[in-house]
Coordinates of C-alpha atoms in Angstrom, one line a residue:
X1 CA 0.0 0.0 0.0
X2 CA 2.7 2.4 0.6
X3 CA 4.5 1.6 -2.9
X4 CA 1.0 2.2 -4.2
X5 CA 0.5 5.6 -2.6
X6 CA 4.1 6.8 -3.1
X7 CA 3.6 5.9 -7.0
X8 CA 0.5 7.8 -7.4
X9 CA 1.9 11.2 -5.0
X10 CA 4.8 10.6 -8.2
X11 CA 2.6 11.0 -10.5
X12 CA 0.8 13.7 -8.8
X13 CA 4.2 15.4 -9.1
X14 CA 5.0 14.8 -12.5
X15 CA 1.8 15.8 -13.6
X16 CA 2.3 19.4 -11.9
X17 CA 5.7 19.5 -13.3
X18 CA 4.4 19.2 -16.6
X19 CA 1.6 21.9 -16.2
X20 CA 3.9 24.3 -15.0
X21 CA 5.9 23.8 -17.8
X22 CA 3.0 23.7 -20.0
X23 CA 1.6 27.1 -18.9
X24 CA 5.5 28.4 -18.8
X25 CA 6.2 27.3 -22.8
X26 CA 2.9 28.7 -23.4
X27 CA 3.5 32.8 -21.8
X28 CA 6.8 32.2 -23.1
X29 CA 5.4 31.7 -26.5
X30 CA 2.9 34.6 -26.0
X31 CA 5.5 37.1 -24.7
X32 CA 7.8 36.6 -27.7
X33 CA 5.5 36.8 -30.1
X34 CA 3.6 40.1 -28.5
X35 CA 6.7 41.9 -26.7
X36 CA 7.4 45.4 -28.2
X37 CA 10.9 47.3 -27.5
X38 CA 10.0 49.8 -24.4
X39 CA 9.5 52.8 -26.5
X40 CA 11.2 55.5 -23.8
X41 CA 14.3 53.3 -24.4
X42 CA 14.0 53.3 -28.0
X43 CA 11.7 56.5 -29.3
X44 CA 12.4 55.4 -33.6
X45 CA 10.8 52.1 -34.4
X46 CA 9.3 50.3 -37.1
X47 CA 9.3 47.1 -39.5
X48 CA 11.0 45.1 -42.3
X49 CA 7.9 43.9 -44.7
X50 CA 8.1 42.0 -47.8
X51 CA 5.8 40.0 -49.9
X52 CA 5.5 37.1 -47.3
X53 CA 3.6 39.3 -45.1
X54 CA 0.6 39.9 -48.1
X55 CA -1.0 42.6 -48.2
X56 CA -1.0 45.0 -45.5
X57 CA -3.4 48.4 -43.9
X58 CA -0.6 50.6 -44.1
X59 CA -2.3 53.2 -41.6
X60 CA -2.7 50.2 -39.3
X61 CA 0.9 49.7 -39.2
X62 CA 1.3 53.1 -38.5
X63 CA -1.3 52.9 -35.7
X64 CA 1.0 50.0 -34.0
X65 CA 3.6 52.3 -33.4
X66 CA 5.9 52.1 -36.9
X67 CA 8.1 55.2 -37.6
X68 CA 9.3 53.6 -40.8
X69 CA 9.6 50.7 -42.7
X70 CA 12.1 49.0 -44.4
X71 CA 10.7 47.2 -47.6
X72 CA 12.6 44.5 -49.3
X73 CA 12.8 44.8 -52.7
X74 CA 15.4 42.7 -54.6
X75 CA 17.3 39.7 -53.7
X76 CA 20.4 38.5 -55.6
X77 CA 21.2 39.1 -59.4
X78 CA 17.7 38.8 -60.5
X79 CA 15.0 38.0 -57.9
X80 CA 12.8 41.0 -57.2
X81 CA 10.1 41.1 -54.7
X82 CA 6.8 41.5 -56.1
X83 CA 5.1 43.5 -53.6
X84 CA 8.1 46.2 -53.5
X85 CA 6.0 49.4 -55.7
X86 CA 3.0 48.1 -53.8
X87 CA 4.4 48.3 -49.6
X88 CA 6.7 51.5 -51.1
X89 CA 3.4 53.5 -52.1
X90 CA 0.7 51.8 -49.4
X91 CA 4.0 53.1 -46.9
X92 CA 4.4 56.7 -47.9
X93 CA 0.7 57.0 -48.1
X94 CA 0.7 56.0 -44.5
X95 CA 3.2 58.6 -43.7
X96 CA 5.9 56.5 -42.8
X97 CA 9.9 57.0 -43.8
X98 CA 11.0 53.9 -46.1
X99 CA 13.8 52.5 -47.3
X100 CA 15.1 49.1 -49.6
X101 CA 16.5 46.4 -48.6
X102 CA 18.4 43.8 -50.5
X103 CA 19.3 40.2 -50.5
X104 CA 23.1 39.7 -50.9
X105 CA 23.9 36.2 -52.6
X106 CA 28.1 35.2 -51.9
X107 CA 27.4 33.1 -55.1
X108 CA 26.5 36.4 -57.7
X109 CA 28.8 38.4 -59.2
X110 CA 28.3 42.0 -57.5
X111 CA 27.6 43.8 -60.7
X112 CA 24.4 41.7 -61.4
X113 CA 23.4 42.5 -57.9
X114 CA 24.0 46.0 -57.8
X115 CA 22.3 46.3 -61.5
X116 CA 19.1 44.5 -60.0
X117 CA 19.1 46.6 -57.4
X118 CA 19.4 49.9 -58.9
X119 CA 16.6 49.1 -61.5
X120 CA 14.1 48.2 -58.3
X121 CA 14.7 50.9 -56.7
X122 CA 14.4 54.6 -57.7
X123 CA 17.1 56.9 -57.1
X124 CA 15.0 59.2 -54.3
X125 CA 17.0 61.8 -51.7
X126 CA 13.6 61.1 -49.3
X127 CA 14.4 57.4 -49.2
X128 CA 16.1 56.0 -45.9
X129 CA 19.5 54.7 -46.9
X130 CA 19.3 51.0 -48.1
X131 CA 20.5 48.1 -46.9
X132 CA 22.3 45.0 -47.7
X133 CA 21.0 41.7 -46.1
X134 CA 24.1 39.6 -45.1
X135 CA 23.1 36.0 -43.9
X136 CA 23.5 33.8 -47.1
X137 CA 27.1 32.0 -46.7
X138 CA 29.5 30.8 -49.7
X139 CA 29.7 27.6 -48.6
X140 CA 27.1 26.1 -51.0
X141 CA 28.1 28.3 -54.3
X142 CA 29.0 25.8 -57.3
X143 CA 32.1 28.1 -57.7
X144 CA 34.5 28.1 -54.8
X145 CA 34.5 31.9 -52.9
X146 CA 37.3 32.6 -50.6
X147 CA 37.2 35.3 -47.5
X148 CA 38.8 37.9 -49.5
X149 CA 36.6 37.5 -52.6
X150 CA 33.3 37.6 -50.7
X151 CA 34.8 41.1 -48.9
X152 CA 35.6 42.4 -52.3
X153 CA 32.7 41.4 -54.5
X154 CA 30.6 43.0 -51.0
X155 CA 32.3 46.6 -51.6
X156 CA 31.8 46.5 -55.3
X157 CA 27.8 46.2 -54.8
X158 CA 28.2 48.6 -52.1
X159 CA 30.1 51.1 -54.0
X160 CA 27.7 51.0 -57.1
X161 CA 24.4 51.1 -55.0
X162 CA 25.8 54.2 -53.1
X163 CA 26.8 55.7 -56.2
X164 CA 22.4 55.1 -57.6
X165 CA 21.6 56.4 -54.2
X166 CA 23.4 58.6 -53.1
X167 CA 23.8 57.5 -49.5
X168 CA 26.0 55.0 -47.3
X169 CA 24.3 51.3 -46.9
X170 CA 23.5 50.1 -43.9
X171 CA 24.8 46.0 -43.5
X172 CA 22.1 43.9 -42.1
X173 CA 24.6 41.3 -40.9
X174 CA 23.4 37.7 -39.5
X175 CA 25.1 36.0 -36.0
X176 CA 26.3 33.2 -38.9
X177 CA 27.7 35.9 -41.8
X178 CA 29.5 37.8 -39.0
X179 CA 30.8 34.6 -37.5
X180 CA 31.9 33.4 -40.8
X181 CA 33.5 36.4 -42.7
X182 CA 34.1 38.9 -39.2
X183 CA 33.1 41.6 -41.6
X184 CA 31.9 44.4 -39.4
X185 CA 35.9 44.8 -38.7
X186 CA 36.2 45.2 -42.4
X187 CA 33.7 47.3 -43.7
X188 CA 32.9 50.9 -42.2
X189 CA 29.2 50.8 -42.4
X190 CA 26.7 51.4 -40.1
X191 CA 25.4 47.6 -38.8
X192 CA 21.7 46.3 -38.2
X193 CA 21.8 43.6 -36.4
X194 CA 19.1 40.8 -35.3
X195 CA 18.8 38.7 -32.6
X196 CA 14.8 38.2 -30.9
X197 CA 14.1 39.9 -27.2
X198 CA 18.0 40.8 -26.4
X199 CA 20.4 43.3 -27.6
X200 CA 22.8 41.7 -30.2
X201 CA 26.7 42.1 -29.5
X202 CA 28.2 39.4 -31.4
X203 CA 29.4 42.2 -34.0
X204 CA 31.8 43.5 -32.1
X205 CA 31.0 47.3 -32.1
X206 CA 27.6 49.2 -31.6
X207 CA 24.7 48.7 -33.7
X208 CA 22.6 51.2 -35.2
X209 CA 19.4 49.5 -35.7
X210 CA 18.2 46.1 -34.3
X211 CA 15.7 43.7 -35.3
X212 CA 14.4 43.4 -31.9
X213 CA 11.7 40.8 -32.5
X214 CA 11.5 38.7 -35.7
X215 CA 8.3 36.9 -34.7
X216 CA 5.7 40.0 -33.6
X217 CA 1.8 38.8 -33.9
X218 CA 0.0 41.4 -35.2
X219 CA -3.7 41.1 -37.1
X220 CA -2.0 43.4 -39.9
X221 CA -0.1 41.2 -41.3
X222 CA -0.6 37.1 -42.9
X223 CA 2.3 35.8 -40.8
X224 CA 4.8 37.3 -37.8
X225 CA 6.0 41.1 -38.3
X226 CA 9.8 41.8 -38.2
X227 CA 10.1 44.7 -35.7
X228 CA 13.1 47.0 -35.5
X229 CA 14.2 49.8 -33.9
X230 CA 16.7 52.7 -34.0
X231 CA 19.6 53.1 -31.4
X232 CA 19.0 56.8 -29.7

């Protein structure tokens, strides 16, 4: 009888183990996907949006709190993101600042990429200045890319897109590109970084903008909004 009853106060115990950690998963979940930046820390904030997050009530967006938005707009030598005029015009409408963002590819020559780029995006003094998304690696390209000719092909696209726009890119660089290629040492650019709910320092010098929470719920949007914000 006393094997029975210390079996079943086991149980018992298990069972409240595993709805604690039931209801814990479950705020954690929430929390993540609803936290926001504290805006008195961080007073500029807004999104990334491209054509995975359909189509969008731009004064809604506004209404959550975005300052700006960052729309992607070509990715590569020849991908281009079909809802790019669309989020670009639905954005200013709104009110908000915007700017372009682009896909880097390791595997492209930087010509093709800055040549997309430049035809998606109209040369515009208002426009926020764009940035390069660095996350793709070279370790899949059919052509073998060393260290030195990813750095180099990188400031040939960065040098023709800031000759179309007039303005210094801003390098969107991923915990794995930084890891692999160290290249906020080597380029002087201004660096948005991402990491979800804490402050990204795996770059090695201050950030300027930060995607603070890549997986924000929001009714605005068909899947999670990518929310960043501006360091004061």
């Amino acid at each position: 009888m006393a094997r029975k009853r210390s079996s079943r106060a086991l149980l018992r115990l298990l069972g409240a183990l595993a709805l604690v950690a039931l209801v814990g998963g479950a705020w954690g979940w929430w929390h993540l996907h609803h936290w926001l930046p504290p805006r008195a820390d961080y007073p500029v904030q807004g999104v990334e949006i491209g054509a995975e997050d359909g189509a969008l009530d731009w004064s809604t967006v506004k209404g959550i709190g975005a300052d700006f938005a960052y729309i992607d707009a070509s990715a590569s030598a020849s991908a281009r993101d079909p809802n790019f005029v669309t989020n670009l015009e639905g954005a200013r409408l709104a009110g908000l600042q915007v700017g372009a963002v682009h896909r880097y590819d390791p595997c492209q020559p930087a010509e093709k990429q800055a040549a997309n780029f430049v035809t998606t995006v109209p040369r515009d003094a208002d426009m926020l200045p764009p940035a390069v998304e660095l996350d793709m690696t070279a370790e899949h390209c059919l052509m073998r890319v060393n260290e030195a000719k990813v750095e180099s092909e990188l400031m040939t696209f960065l040098n023709q897109v800031e000759t179309h726009t007039g303005r210094a890119t801003i390098l969107k660089v991923s915990d794995r590109f930084e890891a692999e290629y160290g290249i906020a040492a080597r380029i002087d650019r201004n660096l948005w970084l991402v990491r979800d709910r804490f402050e990204p320092d795996y770059a090695g010098r201050p950030w300027t903008m930060w995607t603070a929470n890549t997986r924000l719920s929001n009714e605005i949007a068909d899947g999670d909004l990518r929310w960043v914000v501006v360091r004061p």
